[in-house]
Amino acid sequence: MTMQEIITPSNSVNRTFWRYAIPSVVAMLVNGLYQVIDGIFVGHYIGFEGLAGINMAWPIIGVIVGLGLLVGMGSGSLISIYRGEGAAHKARTTLTTGLGLILIAGVLMMALISAFGPAMLIAQGAVGTTLELGIEYIDIFSWGAIFTIAAGAMPMLIRNDDSPNFSTILMIFGALINIALDYLFIGKFGWGLKGAAIATIFSQVTVFVIAIGYFFSSFSQLRLSWTKLLFSPKLAAKSISLGTSSLFMYTYFSFVIALHNRLFMEYGTSIHVGAFAIVGYLMTMYYLLAEGVAGGMQPPVSYYFGSGQVNKIKATLILAIKVVLITGICAVILLNLFPETMISLFVNNDPALMTETVNGLRLHLFSMFLDGFIALASVYFMAVNQGGKALSISAGNMLIQLPFLYLLPQWLGVNGVWLSVPVSNVVLFLVVAPMVWQDIQGKDKKATELKLAECN
């Protein structure tokens, strides 16, 4: 079934939204399991030093993942827009250009991590065992960067090729492989963080190979052939422009995590960094749910934008906002009611780590649902070809952290480090919410003008 057949007047906005949102949410949550499963095994078999090491490696890995989302969201949005316009050739060229961007970005990251990876760990305050474990982890990702980027981008490209269910199945399959190999390499072979990294890269290679096979098969709407692998610098620039906000979002995460790691080592110890890693894993599951809702919203909104269906854009956005805020508020309540239950997934007989993680969870996650709204707003503006606004939100999300990260730890110590992000989320929400509201009002005005024009 093609997107044109799915998004028709007879198919409601709700039905179309959920057809894309459910597989997208499942895919993102499954994708998050790559990191969470690593954390569970590391926490139980290695302890807080391992958690601290993997958390200090994450700012580096996060940039790689962000490049995958840049290609997936940027090229994916263009593909849906061109399909909405009926420009199949442009959509296919955008896809092949996206594959070229994956290769270019992967080679670039391999070189950068090899040259600067250890120095980036040291800059976060990593020393001793934590530094050694962090280097073990990033060394594997240095040669596997292409596959990490591809594993993030390819399922999104498949989803925008009208195969959201296959995209989800592919992500689940990759996560199951990662879980099995984590148990084997960490639990049985005792390879530590090196084993966790190898398990992740191997599962991502599997996802990449299957995804490439899909695009060259008859199952793909944009079926590729080896003789028509075109690379368009113009479309590459458009994809990068649209997808840069996604990269900035992950760069923001990497930047904030790196600063937190440094501050926790300055005002606390490796136990605080380990606790921060666990809190980050718990937040990641909600944030990826919000990203999944945003990713599911993107294909129909981009299609509606390309085909001029203004009312459906507004209805889809409002539905997505409701889902993100309600699930976020419920998640905050659940985590505060049962913190020990959730944290025990990562902690093995370490009372000090448990105590600090409970404290961090309650302080750090109280405004988590606003972070989901901010991420949704960025993807929305990307979907309607307003890359500048999307980028400004993502960049603002990173820059607004700085004053809070500088001042609050000086006033409140470790608790100030925990509170920096949630307080800044409240401030940024007060800026982003009016931007979204004004855009919705503008769409209402445009829809009214179109109706009047039709009547005349």
Short mmCIF file of N, CA and C in Angstrom, two decimals, residues 165-285:
data_model
loop_
_atom_site.label_atom_id
_atom_site.label_comp_id
_atom_site.label_asym_id
_atom_site.label_seq_id
_atom_site.Cartn_x
_atom_site.Cartn_y
_atom_site.Cartn_z
N ASN A 165 6.13 -1.06 9.18
CA ASN A 165 6.13 -2.32 9.92
C ASN A 165 7.44 -3.08 9.73
N PHE A 166 7.94 -3.11 8.50
CA PHE A 166 9.21 -3.79 8.25
C PHE A 166 10.35 -3.07 8.98
N SER A 167 10.27 -1.74 9.01
CA SER A 167 11.28 -0.96 9.73
C SER A 167 11.32 -1.36 11.19
N THR A 168 10.14 -1.52 11.79
CA THR A 168 10.06 -1.90 13.20
C THR A 168 10.61 -3.31 13.42
N ILE A 169 10.22 -4.23 12.57
CA ILE A 169 10.69 -5.62 12.69
C ILE A 169 12.21 -5.68 12.59
N LEU A 170 12.77 -4.89 11.69
CA LEU A 170 14.22 -4.86 11.51
C LEU A 170 14.91 -4.37 12.79
N MET A 171 14.36 -3.32 13.40
CA MET A 171 14.94 -2.80 14.64
C MET A 171 14.85 -3.82 15.77
N ILE A 172 13.71 -4.50 15.86
CA ILE A 172 13.54 -5.52 16.90
C ILE A 172 14.56 -6.64 16.71
N PHE A 173 14.74 -7.05 15.47
CA PHE A 173 15.69 -8.13 15.18
C PHE A 173 17.10 -7.73 15.59
N GLY A 174 17.48 -6.49 15.27
CA GLY A 174 18.81 -6.01 15.65
C GLY A 174 18.98 -5.96 17.16
N ALA A 175 17.93 -5.52 17.88
CA ALA A 175 18.01 -5.45 19.34
C ALA A 175 18.13 -6.84 19.97
N LEU A 176 17.41 -7.80 19.42
CA LEU A 176 17.49 -9.17 19.96
C LEU A 176 18.90 -9.76 19.79
N ILE A 177 19.51 -9.47 18.64
CA ILE A 177 20.89 -9.91 18.44
C ILE A 177 21.81 -9.25 19.46
N ASN A 178 21.60 -7.96 19.71
CA ASN A 178 22.43 -7.24 20.67
C ASN A 178 22.30 -7.81 22.08
N ILE A 179 21.08 -8.14 22.48
CA ILE A 179 20.85 -8.71 23.80
C ILE A 179 21.58 -10.04 23.95
N ALA A 180 21.43 -10.90 22.94
CA ALA A 180 22.07 -12.22 23.00
C ALA A 180 23.59 -12.09 23.07
N LEU A 181 24.14 -11.20 22.27
CA LEU A 181 25.60 -11.04 22.25
C LEU A 181 26.12 -10.34 23.50
N ASP A 182 25.32 -9.42 24.08
CA ASP A 182 25.72 -8.82 25.36
C ASP A 182 25.87 -9.91 26.42
N TYR A 183 24.90 -10.80 26.50
CA TYR A 183 24.96 -11.88 27.49
C TYR A 183 26.18 -12.75 27.24
N LEU A 184 26.45 -13.03 25.98
CA LEU A 184 27.58 -13.91 25.64
C LEU A 184 28.92 -13.23 25.91
N PHE A 185 29.09 -12.00 25.40
CA PHE A 185 30.39 -11.33 25.46
C PHE A 185 30.70 -10.74 26.85
N ILE A 186 29.67 -10.20 27.53
CA ILE A 186 29.90 -9.60 28.84
C ILE A 186 29.73 -10.63 29.96
N GLY A 187 28.57 -11.33 29.93
CA GLY A 187 28.27 -12.26 31.00
C GLY A 187 29.10 -13.53 31.00
N LYS A 188 29.33 -14.10 29.82
CA LYS A 188 30.02 -15.39 29.73
C LYS A 188 31.51 -15.24 29.46
N PHE A 189 31.88 -14.40 28.48
CA PHE A 189 33.29 -14.28 28.11
C PHE A 189 34.04 -13.26 28.96
N GLY A 190 33.32 -12.36 29.64
CA GLY A 190 33.96 -11.36 30.49
C GLY A 190 34.77 -10.33 29.72
N TRP A 191 34.29 -9.92 28.55
CA TRP A 191 35.03 -8.97 27.73
C TRP A 191 34.81 -7.51 28.15
N GLY A 192 33.98 -7.26 29.15
CA GLY A 192 33.77 -5.91 29.65
C GLY A 192 33.13 -4.98 28.62
N LEU A 193 33.52 -3.70 28.66
CA LEU A 193 32.93 -2.72 27.74
C LEU A 193 33.29 -3.00 26.29
N LYS A 194 34.42 -3.64 26.06
CA LYS A 194 34.77 -4.02 24.69
C LYS A 194 33.72 -4.99 24.15
N GLY A 195 33.30 -5.95 24.98
CA GLY A 195 32.28 -6.89 24.56
C GLY A 195 30.96 -6.22 24.27
N ALA A 196 30.58 -5.21 25.11
CA ALA A 196 29.34 -4.48 24.88
C ALA A 196 29.38 -3.76 23.54
N ALA A 197 30.52 -3.14 23.22
CA ALA A 197 30.65 -2.41 21.96
C ALA A 197 30.61 -3.35 20.76
N ILE A 198 31.30 -4.50 20.86
CA ILE A 198 31.30 -5.47 19.76
C ILE A 198 29.88 -5.98 19.51
N ALA A 199 29.14 -6.26 20.59
CA ALA A 199 27.76 -6.74 20.44
C ALA A 199 26.91 -5.72 19.71
N THR A 200 27.06 -4.44 20.06
CA THR A 200 26.27 -3.39 19.42
C THR A 200 26.63 -3.25 17.94
N ILE A 201 27.92 -3.21 17.63
CA ILE A 201 28.34 -3.04 16.24
C ILE A 201 27.89 -4.22 15.38
N PHE A 202 28.02 -5.42 15.91
CA PHE A 202 27.61 -6.60 15.13
C PHE A 202 26.12 -6.54 14.80
N SER A 203 25.30 -6.14 15.77
CA SER A 203 23.85 -6.05 15.51
C SER A 203 23.56 -4.94 14.50
N GLN A 204 24.32 -3.86 14.54
CA GLN A 204 24.11 -2.78 13.59
C GLN A 204 24.53 -3.16 12.18
N VAL A 205 25.58 -3.95 12.06
CA VAL A 205 25.97 -4.47 10.75
C VAL A 205 24.84 -5.30 10.16
N THR A 206 24.20 -6.12 11.00
CA THR A 206 23.09 -6.95 10.54
C THR A 206 21.94 -6.09 10.02
N VAL A 207 21.60 -5.03 10.77
CA VAL A 207 20.53 -4.13 10.34
C VAL A 207 20.87 -3.48 9.01
N PHE A 208 22.10 -3.06 8.85
CA PHE A 208 22.54 -2.40 7.62
C PHE A 208 22.42 -3.33 6.41
N VAL A 209 22.90 -4.54 6.55
CA VAL A 209 22.88 -5.50 5.43
C VAL A 209 21.45 -5.80 5.00
N ILE A 210 20.57 -6.04 5.97
CA ILE A 210 19.17 -6.35 5.63
C ILE A 210 18.49 -5.14 4.98
N ALA A 211 18.76 -3.94 5.50
CA ALA A 211 18.15 -2.73 4.95
C ALA A 211 18.57 -2.48 3.51
N ILE A 212 19.85 -2.67 3.22
CA ILE A 212 20.33 -2.52 1.84
C ILE A 212 19.62 -3.53 0.93
N GLY A 213 19.51 -4.77 1.41
CA GLY A 213 18.80 -5.78 0.62
C GLY A 213 17.37 -5.38 0.34
N TYR A 214 16.71 -4.77 1.31
CA TYR A 214 15.32 -4.33 1.12
C TYR A 214 15.20 -3.32 -0.01
N PHE A 215 16.08 -2.32 -0.02
CA PHE A 215 15.97 -1.26 -1.02
C PHE A 215 16.28 -1.74 -2.45
N PHE A 216 16.96 -2.86 -2.55
CA PHE A 216 17.21 -3.41 -3.88
C PHE A 216 16.22 -4.51 -4.25
N SER A 217 15.21 -4.70 -3.41
CA SER A 217 14.22 -5.75 -3.66
C SER A 217 12.93 -5.17 -4.22
N SER A 218 12.02 -6.05 -4.62
CA SER A 218 10.73 -5.62 -5.15
C SER A 218 9.80 -5.12 -4.06
N PHE A 219 10.16 -5.29 -2.79
CA PHE A 219 9.32 -4.81 -1.70
C PHE A 219 9.41 -3.30 -1.55
N SER A 220 10.45 -2.68 -2.07
CA SER A 220 10.65 -1.25 -1.91
C SER A 220 9.87 -0.46 -2.96
N GLN A 221 9.17 0.59 -2.52
CA GLN A 221 8.49 1.48 -3.46
C GLN A 221 9.48 2.26 -4.31
N LEU A 222 10.67 2.52 -3.74
CA LEU A 222 11.72 3.26 -4.46
C LEU A 222 12.85 2.32 -4.83
N ARG A 223 12.52 1.23 -5.41
CA ARG A 223 13.49 0.17 -5.66
C ARG A 223 14.73 0.70 -6.39
N LEU A 224 15.89 0.35 -5.84
CA LEU A 224 17.16 0.82 -6.39
C LEU A 224 17.78 -0.21 -7.31
N SER A 225 18.68 0.25 -8.15
CA SER A 225 19.48 -0.64 -8.98
C SER A 225 20.92 -0.12 -8.99
N TRP A 226 21.87 -1.01 -9.19
CA TRP A 226 23.27 -0.63 -9.10
C TRP A 226 23.67 0.37 -10.17
N THR A 227 22.92 0.44 -11.25
CA THR A 227 23.27 1.35 -12.35
C THR A 227 22.70 2.76 -12.15
N LYS A 228 21.87 2.95 -11.09
CA LYS A 228 21.23 4.25 -10.89
C LYS A 228 21.48 4.78 -9.47
N LEU A 229 22.68 4.57 -8.98
CA LEU A 229 23.04 5.08 -7.66
C LEU A 229 23.61 6.49 -7.81
N LEU A 230 22.71 7.46 -7.86
CA LEU A 230 23.10 8.85 -8.09
C LEU A 230 23.33 9.57 -6.77
N PHE A 231 24.25 10.52 -6.79
CA PHE A 231 24.49 11.39 -5.63
C PHE A 231 24.30 12.83 -6.08
N SER A 232 23.32 13.51 -5.48
CA SER A 232 23.02 14.89 -5.85
C SER A 232 23.50 15.82 -4.74
N PRO A 233 24.52 16.64 -5.01
CA PRO A 233 24.97 17.61 -4.00
C PRO A 233 23.85 18.54 -3.56
N LYS A 234 22.97 18.90 -4.47
CA LYS A 234 21.86 19.79 -4.13
C LYS A 234 20.91 19.13 -3.14
N LEU A 235 20.54 17.86 -3.41
CA LEU A 235 19.66 17.14 -2.50
C LEU A 235 20.37 16.81 -1.19
N ALA A 236 21.67 16.58 -1.27
CA ALA A 236 22.45 16.34 -0.04
C ALA A 236 22.38 17.57 0.86
N ALA A 237 22.53 18.74 0.26
CA ALA A 237 22.47 19.98 1.03
C ALA A 237 21.09 20.18 1.66
N LYS A 238 20.03 19.85 0.90
CA LYS A 238 18.68 19.97 1.44
C LYS A 238 18.46 18.98 2.58
N SER A 239 18.93 17.76 2.40
CA SER A 239 18.78 16.75 3.45
C SER A 239 19.51 17.17 4.72
N ILE A 240 20.71 17.68 4.54
CA ILE A 240 21.50 18.12 5.70
C ILE A 240 20.82 19.30 6.38
N SER A 241 20.28 20.22 5.59
CA SER A 241 19.59 21.38 6.15
C SER A 241 18.39 20.96 7.00
N LEU A 242 17.60 20.01 6.47
CA LEU A 242 16.42 19.55 7.20
C LEU A 242 16.79 18.70 8.41
N GLY A 243 17.84 17.90 8.26
CA GLY A 243 18.19 16.96 9.32
C GLY A 243 19.15 17.49 10.36
N THR A 244 19.71 18.66 10.14
CA THR A 244 20.70 19.19 11.06
C THR A 244 20.15 19.36 12.47
N SER A 245 18.85 19.67 12.59
CA SER A 245 18.27 19.84 13.92
C SER A 245 18.34 18.54 14.71
N SER A 246 18.19 17.39 14.03
CA SER A 246 18.31 16.11 14.72
C SER A 246 19.73 15.89 15.20
N LEU A 247 20.71 16.25 14.36
CA LEU A 247 22.11 16.14 14.79
C LEU A 247 22.38 17.06 15.97
N PHE A 248 21.84 18.27 15.89
CA PHE A 248 22.02 19.20 16.99
C PHE A 248 21.40 18.67 18.28
N MET A 249 20.26 17.98 18.14
CA MET A 249 19.61 17.44 19.33
C MET A 249 20.52 16.42 20.00
N TYR A 250 21.14 15.56 19.22
CA TYR A 250 22.04 14.57 19.80
C TYR A 250 23.37 15.19 20.21
N THR A 251 23.79 16.22 19.48
CA THR A 251 24.97 16.95 19.91
C THR A 251 24.70 17.63 21.25
N TYR A 252 23.50 18.13 21.38
CA TYR A 252 23.09 18.71 22.67
C TYR A 252 23.18 17.67 23.78
N PHE A 253 22.64 16.48 23.52
CA PHE A 253 22.72 15.42 24.52
C PHE A 253 24.17 15.11 24.86
N SER A 254 24.99 14.98 23.83
CA SER A 254 26.40 14.66 24.05
C SER A 254 27.09 15.75 24.85
N PHE A 255 26.81 16.99 24.48
CA PHE A 255 27.42 18.14 25.14
C PHE A 255 27.00 18.21 26.61
N VAL A 256 25.71 18.05 26.86
CA VAL A 256 25.20 18.13 28.23
C VAL A 256 25.70 16.97 29.08
N ILE A 257 25.73 15.77 28.49
CA ILE A 257 26.23 14.62 29.24
C ILE A 257 27.70 14.81 29.58
N ALA A 258 28.49 15.31 28.62
CA ALA A 258 29.91 15.54 28.88
C ALA A 258 30.11 16.55 30.00
N LEU A 259 29.34 17.64 29.98
CA LEU A 259 29.45 18.64 31.05
C LEU A 259 29.03 18.06 32.39
N HIS A 260 27.94 17.28 32.38
CA HIS A 260 27.51 16.63 33.62
C HIS A 260 28.59 15.71 34.17
N ASN A 261 29.18 14.91 33.28
CA ASN A 261 30.24 14.01 33.72
C ASN A 261 31.37 14.78 34.38
N ARG A 262 31.77 15.86 33.73
CA ARG A 262 32.86 16.69 34.27
C ARG A 262 32.49 17.28 35.63
N LEU A 263 31.26 17.81 35.73
CA LEU A 263 30.82 18.44 36.97
C LEU A 263 30.62 17.41 38.09
N PHE A 264 30.11 16.23 37.74
CA PHE A 264 29.94 15.19 38.75
C PHE A 264 31.30 14.72 39.28
N MET A 265 32.30 14.66 38.41
CA MET A 265 33.64 14.30 38.87
C MET A 265 34.25 15.42 39.71
N GLU A 266 33.86 16.67 39.42
CA GLU A 266 34.40 17.80 40.17
C GLU A 266 33.74 17.95 41.53
N TYR A 267 32.39 17.80 41.57
CA TYR A 267 31.66 17.98 42.82
C TYR A 267 31.36 16.67 43.53
N GLY A 268 31.59 15.55 42.86
CA GLY A 268 31.31 14.25 43.46
C GLY A 268 32.38 13.23 43.10
N THR A 269 31.94 12.02 42.75
CA THR A 269 32.86 10.91 42.43
C THR A 269 32.33 10.12 41.25
N SER A 270 33.01 9.01 40.94
CA SER A 270 32.57 8.13 39.86
C SER A 270 31.21 7.51 40.16
N ILE A 271 30.86 7.40 41.45
CA ILE A 271 29.53 6.88 41.79
C ILE A 271 28.44 7.80 41.26
N HIS A 272 28.67 9.10 41.34
CA HIS A 272 27.68 10.06 40.82
C HIS A 272 27.57 9.95 39.30
N VAL A 273 28.69 9.71 38.62
CA VAL A 273 28.64 9.53 37.16
C VAL A 273 27.89 8.24 36.84
N GLY A 274 28.13 7.17 37.62
CA GLY A 274 27.39 5.93 37.42
C GLY A 274 25.90 6.12 37.65
N ALA A 275 25.54 6.88 38.70
CA ALA A 275 24.13 7.17 38.97
C ALA A 275 23.52 7.97 37.82
N PHE A 276 24.28 8.92 37.31
CA PHE A 276 23.81 9.73 36.18
C PHE A 276 23.57 8.86 34.95
N ALA A 277 24.42 7.86 34.75
CA ALA A 277 24.23 6.93 33.63
C ALA A 277 22.90 6.21 33.76
N ILE A 278 22.58 5.73 34.97
CA ILE A 278 21.33 4.99 35.17
C ILE A 278 20.13 5.91 34.95
N VAL A 279 20.17 7.11 35.52
CA VAL A 279 19.08 8.07 35.32
C VAL A 279 18.93 8.38 33.83
N GLY A 280 20.05 8.47 33.14
CA GLY A 280 20.02 8.72 31.69
C GLY A 280 19.36 7.59 30.93
N TYR A 281 19.62 6.34 31.32
CA TYR A 281 18.98 5.20 30.67
C TYR A 281 17.47 5.26 30.86
N LEU A 282 17.03 5.59 32.08
CA LEU A 282 15.60 5.65 32.36
C LEU A 282 14.94 6.78 31.58
N MET A 283 15.61 7.93 31.49
CA MET A 283 15.07 9.04 30.71
C MET A 283 15.05 8.72 29.23
N THR A 284 16.06 7.98 28.78
CA THR A 284 16.17 7.65 27.36
C THR A 284 14.93 6.92 26.85
N MET A 285 14.36 6.03 27.66
CA MET A 285 13.21 5.27 27.19
C MET A 285 12.01 6.19 26.92
#
